[in-house]
Short mmCIF file of C-alpha atoms in Angstrom, two decimals:
data_model
loop_
_atom_site.label_atom_id
_atom_site.label_comp_id
_atom_site.label_asym_id
_atom_site.label_seq_id
_atom_site.Cartn_x
_atom_site.Cartn_y
_atom_site.Cartn_z
CA MET A 99 17.92 0.32 1.47
CA ASN A 100 21.49 2.56 1.81
CA GLN A 101 25.24 1.49 2.05
CA ILE A 102 26.14 3.75 4.48
CA LYS A 103 23.31 3.35 7.31
CA ILE A 104 23.69 -0.84 6.84
CA GLY A 105 27.21 -1.00 7.02
CA LYS A 106 27.27 1.24 10.03
CA LEU A 107 24.71 -1.17 11.90
CA ILE A 108 27.20 -3.61 11.08
CA ALA A 109 29.94 -1.98 12.58
CA GLU A 110 27.93 -1.20 15.13
CA CYS A 111 27.23 -4.91 16.24
CA ARG A 112 29.78 -5.95 15.53
CA LYS A 113 31.87 -4.23 17.79
CA ALA A 114 29.44 -4.56 19.99
CA LYS A 115 29.81 -8.07 20.61
CA LYS A 116 33.12 -7.65 20.86
CA LEU A 117 33.89 -8.98 16.92
CA THR A 118 37.13 -7.91 15.53
CA GLN A 119 36.49 -7.53 10.95
CA VAL A 120 38.34 -10.69 11.57
CA GLU A 121 36.31 -12.49 13.20
CA LEU A 122 33.17 -11.89 11.88
CA ALA A 123 34.68 -12.34 8.00
CA ASN A 124 36.11 -15.89 9.38
CA LEU A 125 31.62 -16.73 10.62
CA LEU A 126 30.79 -15.93 7.40
CA GLY A 127 33.79 -17.14 5.61
CA VAL A 128 34.36 -13.94 3.64
CA THR A 129 37.09 -12.57 3.41
CA ASP A 130 37.85 -9.24 6.24
CA LYS A 131 37.78 -7.06 3.26
CA SER A 132 35.05 -8.23 1.67
CA VAL A 133 33.02 -6.94 5.66
CA SER A 134 35.37 -3.45 5.52
CA LYS A 135 33.35 -2.69 1.94
CA TRP A 136 30.26 -2.95 4.11
CA GLU A 137 30.81 -1.16 6.61
CA ASN A 138 32.50 1.79 4.87
CA GLY A 139 29.02 1.70 2.42
CA VAL A 140 31.08 0.44 -0.58
CA CYS A 141 28.76 -2.26 -1.18
CA LEU A 142 26.31 -4.54 0.06
CA PRO A 143 27.13 -8.67 1.48
CA ASP A 144 25.03 -11.27 -1.09
CA VAL A 145 21.92 -11.75 -0.22
CA SER A 146 21.94 -14.68 0.62
CA ARG A 147 24.23 -13.97 3.55
CA TYR A 148 21.57 -10.89 4.81
CA LYS A 149 20.06 -14.29 7.07
CA GLU A 150 23.42 -15.59 8.65
CA ILE A 151 24.53 -11.81 9.19
CA CYS A 152 21.82 -10.64 10.90
CA GLU A 153 21.84 -13.91 13.08
CA ILE A 154 25.71 -13.42 13.69
CA LEU A 155 25.04 -9.77 15.03
CA ASP A 156 21.41 -10.36 16.67
CA ILE A 157 19.23 -8.62 14.26
CA THR A 158 16.13 -8.71 12.69
CA LEU A 159 16.25 -8.99 8.62
CA ASN A 160 14.06 -5.47 9.03
CA GLU A 161 16.76 -3.84 11.16
CA PHE A 162 19.93 -5.24 8.27
CA PHE A 163 17.32 -2.94 5.74
CA VAL A 164 16.90 0.03 7.66
CA GLY A 165 20.49 -0.15 8.83
CA GLU A 166 19.24 1.22 12.06
CA ARG A 167 17.52 -0.55 15.78
CA LEU A 168 14.18 -0.11 15.72
CA THR A 169 11.42 -0.10 18.51
CA ASN A 170 7.85 -2.07 18.94
CA GLU A 171 6.88 1.49 17.89
CA THR A 172 8.56 1.74 14.92
CA PHE A 173 9.36 -2.40 14.03
CA ARG A 174 5.67 -2.02 11.73
CA GLU A 175 5.23 0.40 9.45
CA VAL A 176 9.85 -0.37 8.92
CA ALA A 177 8.28 -3.89 7.90
CA ASP A 178 5.57 -3.07 5.12
CA ASN A 179 7.64 -0.50 5.08
CA ASN A 180 10.62 -2.85 3.82
CA LEU A 181 8.14 -5.38 1.81
CA LEU A 182 6.60 -3.47 -0.26
CA ASN A 183 10.16 -1.86 -1.20
CA ALA A 184 11.37 -5.96 -1.56
CA LEU A 185 8.09 -6.20 -4.64
CA GLU A 186 7.83 -3.37 -5.70
CA ASN A 187 11.88 -3.47 -6.56
CA SER A 188 12.07 -7.13 -7.38
CA ALA A 189 13.98 -8.27 -10.65
CA PHE A 190 10.75 -10.71 -11.68
CA THR A 191 7.63 -10.89 -9.92
CA LEU A 192 6.66 -14.65 -9.39
CA LYS A 193 3.84 -14.12 -13.11
CA ASP A 194 6.85 -13.11 -14.40
CA ARG A 195 9.33 -15.98 -13.40
CA ILE A 196 6.82 -18.29 -15.29
CA ASP A 197 6.70 -17.01 -18.28
CA PHE A 198 9.87 -16.38 -18.64
CA PHE A 199 10.03 -20.11 -18.01
CA LYS A 200 6.77 -21.19 -20.66
CA GLU A 201 8.49 -19.40 -23.28
CA LYS A 202 12.21 -20.32 -22.54
CA TRP A 203 10.64 -24.83 -22.43
CA GLN A 204 8.31 -23.13 -26.27
CA LYS A 205 11.38 -21.49 -27.84
CA GLU A 206 13.84 -25.36 -26.53
CA HIS A 207 11.67 -27.38 -27.20
CA PHE A 208 9.96 -26.07 -30.68
CA PHE A 209 11.46 -28.16 -33.07
CA GLU A 210 10.46 -31.30 -31.11
CA LEU A 211 6.82 -30.60 -30.87
CA VAL A 212 6.15 -29.56 -34.80
CA ILE A 213 7.17 -32.28 -35.45
CA GLU A 214 5.33 -33.69 -33.17
CA MET A 215 2.26 -32.21 -34.53
CA LEU A 216 2.73 -33.00 -38.10
CA VAL A 217 2.45 -36.50 -37.64
CA ILE A 218 -0.13 -36.53 -35.59
CA VAL A 219 -2.12 -34.05 -38.55
CA PHE A 220 -0.48 -36.46 -40.60
CA PHE A 221 -1.76 -39.31 -39.31
CA ILE A 222 -5.68 -38.45 -39.61
CA MET A 223 -5.89 -37.23 -42.67
CA TYR A 224 -3.87 -40.13 -44.07
CA GLY A 225 -7.60 -41.81 -41.51
CA PHE A 226 -9.76 -39.62 -43.32
CA ILE A 227 -8.76 -39.92 -46.49
CA LYS A 228 -8.02 -43.44 -46.33
CA ASP A 229 -11.28 -44.12 -44.21
CA ASN A 230 -10.31 -46.72 -42.04
CA GLY A 231 -11.63 -45.53 -38.35
CA LEU A 232 -7.38 -44.36 -37.04
CA GLN A 233 -8.16 -40.36 -37.58
CA TYR A 234 -10.62 -41.63 -33.97
CA ILE A 235 -7.62 -42.73 -33.03
CA PHE A 236 -4.39 -40.39 -33.61
CA VAL A 237 -6.52 -36.64 -33.01
CA ILE A 238 -6.69 -38.99 -29.55
CA ILE A 239 -3.44 -39.25 -29.41
CA GLY A 240 -3.07 -35.23 -30.28
CA PHE A 241 -4.88 -34.63 -26.70
CA ILE A 242 -3.49 -37.44 -25.06
CA SER A 243 0.22 -35.93 -25.88
CA GLY A 244 -1.01 -32.69 -25.87
CA ILE A 245 -2.10 -32.71 -22.16
CA VAL A 246 1.91 -35.16 -21.67
CA GLU A 247 3.92 -32.40 -23.42
CA ASN A 248 1.95 -29.17 -20.97
CA ASN A 249 2.84 -31.26 -18.21
CA ARG A 250 6.37 -31.45 -19.06
CA MET A 251 6.29 -27.35 -19.73
CA MET A 252 4.26 -26.62 -16.33
CA ALA A 253 6.71 -29.38 -14.43
CA TYR A 254 9.40 -27.38 -15.93
CA VAL A 255 7.81 -24.03 -15.38
CA GLU A 256 7.42 -25.08 -11.48
CA ARG A 257 11.15 -26.51 -10.70
CA ASN A 258 12.61 -23.23 -13.02
CA THR A 259 10.56 -20.82 -11.03
CA TYR A 260 10.48 -22.16 -7.82
CA GLY A 261 14.17 -24.56 -7.88
CA GLN A 262 12.26 -27.42 -6.56
CA LYS A 263 13.26 -31.29 -7.79
CA ILE A 264 10.03 -32.59 -9.84
#
């Protein structure tokens, strides 16, 4: 993304809408200094503002990303390039995010999982030593607790990866 081109497009579209920097800033809930910085190519708006800026200025996200108005002929090519660029330059791929949150959950719950496994192993061994049949119950409890812990981990991963409340 070319900050200078994007800034020029923001300024051009703002002026076409007969808005001042102050008016655009008020519509977006930012300062006029922020709008000035965008238009001068000093920095880009926060990602969370892109859609709202595009709606106010009557431009598409693809036009915003490329920093110019697009014709119907060039739109598809630019859209594909923008998508590829976004995918290649994203901080995390989905797989990376899932792996990151799985590892984080395991680190946060390591002690709890170790204690749980030690207790189950102890009772399984105790059941074999006493030969009272309890070892089979604790093997089943071990499987069930493994399933429960995996479900807890996956709920945590899903919640954090996709930002959803479960």
